CSV table of C-alpha atoms in Angstrom, one decimal:
chain,number,residue,atom,x,y,z
A,17,MET,CA,-8.8,-19.4,25.7
A,18,GLY,CA,-10.0,-15.7,25.4
A,19,SER,CA,-9.1,-13.6,22.5
A,20,ILE,CA,-7.3,-10.3,22.6
A,21,VAL,CA,-10.5,-8.4,22.5
A,22,ASP,CA,-11.8,-10.3,25.6
A,23,ALA,CA,-8.7,-9.4,27.4
A,24,ALA,CA,-9.0,-5.7,26.4
A,25,ASN,CA,-12.5,-5.7,27.8
A,26,LYS,CA,-11.3,-6.3,31.3
A,27,GLU,CA,-8.8,-3.5,31.0
A,28,VAL,CA,-11.0,-0.8,29.6
A,29,ASN,CA,-12.1,0.5,33.1
A,30,GLY,CA,-8.6,-0.2,34.6
A,31,THR,CA,-5.2,0.8,33.7
A,32,ALA,CA,-6.2,1.6,30.1
A,33,SER,CA,-7.2,5.1,31.2
A,34,VAL,CA,-4.0,6.1,32.8
A,35,LYS,CA,-1.5,6.2,30.0
A,36,LYS,CA,-1.9,9.4,27.7
A,37,PRO,CA,0.7,8.9,24.9
A,38,THR,CA,1.3,11.1,21.9
A,39,VAL,CA,-0.7,9.6,18.9
A,40,ILE,CA,-0.5,10.3,15.2
A,41,PHE,CA,-3.2,9.0,13.0
A,42,VAL,CA,-1.7,7.7,9.6
A,43,LEU,CA,-4.4,7.6,6.9
A,44,GLY,CA,-4.5,7.0,3.2
A,45,GLY,CA,-6.1,4.7,0.8
A,46,PRO,CA,-5.1,0.9,0.4
A,47,GLY,CA,-1.9,0.8,-1.2
A,48,SER,CA,-1.0,4.4,-0.6
A,49,GLY,CA,2.4,3.2,1.1
A,50,LYS,CA,1.6,4.1,4.9
A,51,GLY,CA,3.0,0.9,6.1
A,52,THR,CA,6.4,1.4,4.4
A,53,GLN,CA,6.7,5.1,5.5
A,54,CYS,CA,5.7,4.1,9.0
A,55,ALA,CA,8.7,1.8,9.1
A,56,TYR,CA,10.9,4.8,8.2
A,57,ILE,CA,9.3,7.0,10.8
A,58,VAL,CA,9.9,4.4,13.5
A,59,GLU,CA,13.7,4.1,12.3
A,60,HIS,CA,14.2,7.8,12.5
A,61,TYR,CA,11.8,9.2,15.2
A,62,GLY,CA,11.4,6.5,17.8
A,63,TYR,CA,7.7,5.9,17.4
A,64,THR,CA,5.9,2.4,17.8
A,65,HIS,CA,3.8,1.6,14.8
A,66,LEU,CA,0.3,0.0,15.3
A,67,SER,CA,-1.4,-1.2,12.4
A,68,ALA,CA,-5.2,-1.4,12.9
A,69,GLY,CA,-5.3,-3.9,10.1
A,70,ASP,CA,-2.6,-6.0,11.4
A,71,LEU,CA,-4.3,-6.2,14.8
A,72,LEU,CA,-7.6,-7.2,13.1
A,73,ARG,CA,-5.9,-10.0,11.1
A,74,ALA,CA,-4.2,-11.3,14.3
A,75,GLU,CA,-7.7,-11.5,15.9
A,76,ILE,CA,-8.9,-13.4,12.8
A,77,LYS,CA,-6.1,-15.8,13.4
A,78,SER,CA,-7.2,-16.4,17.0
A,79,GLY,CA,-10.3,-18.2,15.9
A,80,SER,CA,-12.5,-16.2,18.2
A,81,GLU,CA,-16.1,-15.3,17.4
A,82,ASN,CA,-14.9,-11.7,17.1
A,83,GLY,CA,-12.4,-12.9,14.6
A,84,THR,CA,-15.0,-14.5,12.5
A,85,MET,CA,-17.1,-11.5,12.4
A,86,ILE,CA,-14.0,-9.4,11.4
A,87,GLN,CA,-13.1,-11.8,8.6
A,88,ASN,CA,-16.6,-11.6,7.0
A,89,MET,CA,-16.8,-7.8,7.2
A,90,ILE,CA,-13.4,-7.5,5.6
A,91,LYS,CA,-14.5,-9.8,2.7
A,92,GLU,CA,-17.4,-7.5,2.1
A,93,GLY,CA,-15.2,-4.4,2.3
A,94,LYS,CA,-17.0,-3.2,5.4
A,95,ILE,CA,-15.9,-1.2,8.4
A,96,VAL,CA,-15.3,-3.3,11.4
A,97,PRO,CA,-17.3,-2.0,14.6
A,98,SER,CA,-15.4,0.8,16.4
A,99,GLU,CA,-15.4,-0.9,19.7
A,100,VAL,CA,-13.6,-4.0,18.4
A,101,THR,CA,-10.8,-1.9,16.8
A,102,ILE,CA,-10.6,0.6,19.7
A,103,LYS,CA,-10.1,-2.1,22.3
A,104,LEU,CA,-7.3,-3.8,20.1
A,105,LEU,CA,-5.4,-0.5,19.8
A,106,GLN,CA,-6.0,0.3,23.5
A,107,LYS,CA,-4.5,-3.0,24.7
A,108,ALA,CA,-1.7,-2.6,22.4
A,109,ILE,CA,-0.7,0.9,23.5
A,110,GLN,CA,-0.9,0.0,27.2
A,111,GLU,CA,1.3,-3.1,26.8
A,112,ASN,CA,3.9,-1.1,25.1
A,113,GLY,CA,6.7,0.8,26.9
A,114,ASN,CA,6.8,3.6,24.5
A,115,ASP,CA,4.7,6.8,24.7
A,116,LYS,CA,4.8,7.7,20.9
A,117,PHE,CA,2.4,5.9,18.6
A,118,LEU,CA,1.6,5.8,15.0
A,119,ILE,CA,-1.8,4.5,14.5
A,120,ASP,CA,-2.0,3.1,10.8
A,121,GLY,CA,-5.4,2.7,9.0
A,122,PHE,CA,-7.5,4.2,11.9
A,123,PRO,CA,-9.9,6.0,12.4
A,124,ARG,CA,-11.7,4.8,9.1
A,125,ASN,CA,-14.8,6.9,9.6
A,126,GLU,CA,-16.4,9.5,11.9
A,127,GLU,CA,-17.8,7.1,14.3
A,128,ASN,CA,-14.3,5.5,14.7
A,129,ARG,CA,-12.8,9.0,15.3
A,130,ALA,CA,-15.4,10.1,17.9
A,131,ALA,CA,-15.4,6.7,19.7
A,132,PHE,CA,-11.6,6.7,20.0
A,133,GLU,CA,-11.4,10.1,21.4
A,134,LYS,CA,-14.3,9.4,23.9
A,135,VAL,CA,-13.0,6.1,25.1
A,136,THR,CA,-9.2,6.8,25.3
A,137,GLN,CA,-9.5,10.6,25.9
A,138,ILE,CA,-6.7,11.1,23.5
A,139,GLU,CA,-6.6,13.5,20.4
A,140,PRO,CA,-4.1,12.9,17.8
A,141,LYS,CA,-1.1,15.3,17.7
A,142,PHE,CA,-1.9,15.3,13.9
A,143,VAL,CA,-3.1,13.2,10.9
A,144,LEU,CA,-0.5,12.1,8.3
A,145,PHE,CA,-2.5,11.8,5.1
A,146,PHE,CA,-0.8,9.9,2.3
A,147,ASP,CA,-2.6,11.1,-0.9
A,148,CYS,CA,-2.3,8.7,-3.9
A,149,PRO,CA,-4.2,8.3,-7.1
A,150,GLU,CA,-6.4,5.3,-7.1
A,151,GLU,CA,-4.8,3.8,-10.2
A,152,GLU,CA,-1.4,3.8,-8.6
A,153,MET,CA,-2.8,2.2,-5.3
A,154,GLU,CA,-4.5,-0.6,-7.5
A,155,ARG,CA,-1.3,-1.2,-9.2
A,156,ARG,CA,0.6,-1.5,-6.2
A,157,LEU,CA,-1.8,-3.8,-4.4
A,158,LEU,CA,-2.1,-6.3,-7.2
A,159,GLY,CA,1.7,-6.3,-7.5
A,160,ARG,CA,2.5,-6.9,-3.8
A,161,ASN,CA,1.5,-10.5,-3.7
A,162,GLN,CA,1.3,-10.9,0.1
A,163,GLY,CA,-1.4,-13.6,-0.1
A,164,ARG,CA,-4.1,-11.4,1.5
A,165,GLU,CA,-7.6,-12.3,0.9
A,166,ASP,CA,-8.4,-8.7,0.4
A,167,ASP,CA,-5.9,-8.1,-2.2
A,168,ASN,CA,-8.1,-9.2,-5.3
A,169,ILE,CA,-9.4,-6.7,-7.7
A,170,GLU,CA,-13.1,-6.9,-6.6
A,171,THR,CA,-12.3,-6.3,-2.9
A,172,ILE,CA,-9.7,-3.7,-3.7
A,173,ARG,CA,-12.3,-1.6,-5.5
A,174,LYS,CA,-14.9,-2.0,-2.7
A,175,ARG,CA,-12.0,-0.8,-0.2
A,176,PHE,CA,-11.4,2.4,-2.5
A,177,LYS,CA,-15.1,3.0,-2.4
A,178,VAL,CA,-15.2,2.7,1.5
A,179,PHE,CA,-12.3,4.8,1.9
A,180,LEU,CA,-13.8,7.6,-0.2
A,181,GLU,CA,-17.2,7.5,1.5
A,182,SER,CA,-16.0,7.1,5.0
A,183,SER,CA,-12.4,8.1,5.6
A,184,LEU,CA,-12.2,11.4,3.8
A,185,PRO,CA,-14.8,12.9,6.2
A,186,VAL,CA,-12.3,12.1,9.0
A,187,ILE,CA,-9.5,13.9,7.2
A,188,GLN,CA,-11.9,16.9,6.4
A,189,TYR,CA,-12.7,17.1,10.3
A,190,TYR,CA,-9.0,17.2,11.3
A,191,GLU,CA,-8.1,19.6,8.3
A,192,ALA,CA,-10.7,22.0,9.8
A,193,LYS,CA,-8.6,21.9,13.1
A,194,GLY,CA,-5.5,22.4,11.3
A,195,LYS,CA,-4.2,18.9,12.1
A,196,VAL,CA,-3.8,17.3,8.7
A,197,ARG,CA,-0.2,16.9,7.1
A,198,LYS,CA,-0.8,15.8,3.5
A,199,ILE,CA,1.9,13.8,1.9
A,200,HIS,CA,1.9,13.2,-2.1
A,201,ALA,CA,2.3,9.5,-2.0
A,202,ALA,CA,2.6,8.5,-5.8
A,203,LYS,CA,6.3,9.4,-5.9
A,204,PRO,CA,9.2,6.9,-5.3
A,205,ILE,CA,9.6,5.7,-1.7
A,206,GLU,CA,12.6,8.0,-0.9
A,207,ASP,CA,11.0,11.0,-2.4
A,208,VAL,CA,7.8,10.5,-0.2
A,209,PHE,CA,9.9,10.2,2.8
A,210,GLN,CA,11.5,13.5,2.1
A,211,GLU,CA,8.1,14.9,2.5
A,212,VAL,CA,7.4,12.9,5.6
A,213,LYS,CA,10.7,14.1,7.1
A,214,ALA,CA,9.7,17.8,6.6
A,215,VAL,CA,6.6,17.1,8.7
A,216,PHE,CA,8.7,15.5,11.6
A,217,SER,CA,11.7,17.9,11.3
A,218,PRO,CA,11.0,19.9,14.6
A,219,GLU,CA,11.3,16.6,16.5
A,220,ALA,CA,14.5,15.1,17.8
A,221,GLU,CA,15.6,12.5,15.4
A,222,LYS,CA,17.5,9.4,16.7
A,223,LYS,CA,21.2,10.3,16.8
A,224,PRO,CA,22.7,8.6,13.9
A,225,VAL,CA,26.0,6.6,14.1
A,226,THR,CA,28.6,8.7,12.2
A,227,ASP,CA,31.7,6.5,12.7
A,228,VAL,CA,32.7,3.4,11.1
A,229,TYR,CA,35.0,0.9,12.7
A,230,SER,CA,36.9,-1.5,10.8
A,231,LEU,CA,37.0,-5.0,12.4
A,232,SER,CA,40.0,-6.1,10.4
A,233,ASN,CA,42.7,-4.9,8.1
A,234,SER,CA,40.1,-4.4,5.3
A,235,ILE,CA,40.3,-1.1,3.3
A,236,VAL,CA,37.1,0.7,3.9
A,237,LYS,CA,35.8,3.5,1.6
A,238,ARG,CA,32.9,5.8,3.0
A,239,HIS,CA,30.6,7.7,0.9
A,240,ARG,CA,28.1,10.2,2.4
A,241,LYS,CA,25.0,11.2,0.6
A,242,PRO,CA,22.0,13.2,2.3
A,243,ASP,CA,19.4,10.8,3.5
A,244,LYS,CA,20.8,7.8,1.6
A,245,LEU,CA,22.4,4.7,3.0
A,246,ILE,CA,26.0,4.8,3.6
A,247,ARG,CA,27.9,2.9,1.0
A,248,TYR,CA,30.8,1.0,1.9
A,249,VAL,CA,33.3,-0.9,-0.2
A,250,CYS,CA,35.4,-3.2,1.8
A,251,SER,CA,37.2,-6.6,1.3
A,252,GLY,CA,33.8,-8.4,1.1
A,253,GLY,CA,32.5,-6.2,-1.8
A,254,LEU,CA,29.9,-3.4,-1.9
A,255,HIS,CA,27.3,-3.5,1.0
A,256,LEU,CA,24.0,-1.7,1.2
A,257,LEU,CA,22.5,-3.2,4.2
A,258,PRO,CA,21.2,-0.8,6.9
A,259,GLY,CA,21.2,-1.7,10.5
A,260,SER,CA,23.3,-4.9,10.0
A,261,LEU,CA,26.7,-6.3,10.8
A,262,CYS,CA,28.8,-7.6,7.9
A,263,LEU,CA,32.2,-9.2,8.4
A,264,ASP,CA,34.0,-5.8,8.4
A,265,VAL,CA,31.8,-2.9,9.1
A,266,PHE,CA,28.9,-1.7,11.3
A,267,PHE,CA,26.3,-0.3,9.1
A,268,SER,CA,24.1,2.7,10.0
A,269,TYR,CA,21.9,5.4,8.5
A,270,ILE,CA,23.3,8.9,8.3
A,271,THR,CA,21.8,12.3,7.8
A,272,ILE,CA,23.7,15.3,6.8
């Protein structure tokens, strides 16, 4: 059974060149909070989040020859060859019905950048750069306990070194073109998202649900706070679960 890379190879000269989506590169050191903020952007602005790292890990799990090569390179803290990652990203974009994408953790170096633009004929709308001190990123990575092979202190420090040597030139390249949007990522998650929202504010945010419908005779008390979860007190107690249905109330995000 062929891997995702093998399948992508068949499409590079076919339909892959047709779709021209809006792409935003999301860059930052390991542990800078890119993934968390991408989830918020998806919720509020309708983008599809593509994580280069997640696609590579999926390829490793496929058991393919490419997957073994990727696994060995990650253990060494090295950069995976551009063509491998680009084909994975290209296939994911073409198979998705959306036309707006956050590409998280790519390009990792100048070769990645040049190859992506050449192969896909796509330039990013801008680069969202999460700037975070190394000490804070290390603390987060060691504390997240996701069982990833690359979340040990030795590999983490190798990844920091690779990022500084390889990814910063990419940021500098786009900065010279006026395409970098820098986010101070050491702050609490909600504070970081405030900065992110300022970057995306010209775009049309998904229309929030502003009304609450009681499904029974429960007494519902609504509190509105800017950019916070709606807090409801109903017969079942205090609920703070976004996007879910409890016994009495539909929940939603609200922005004032």
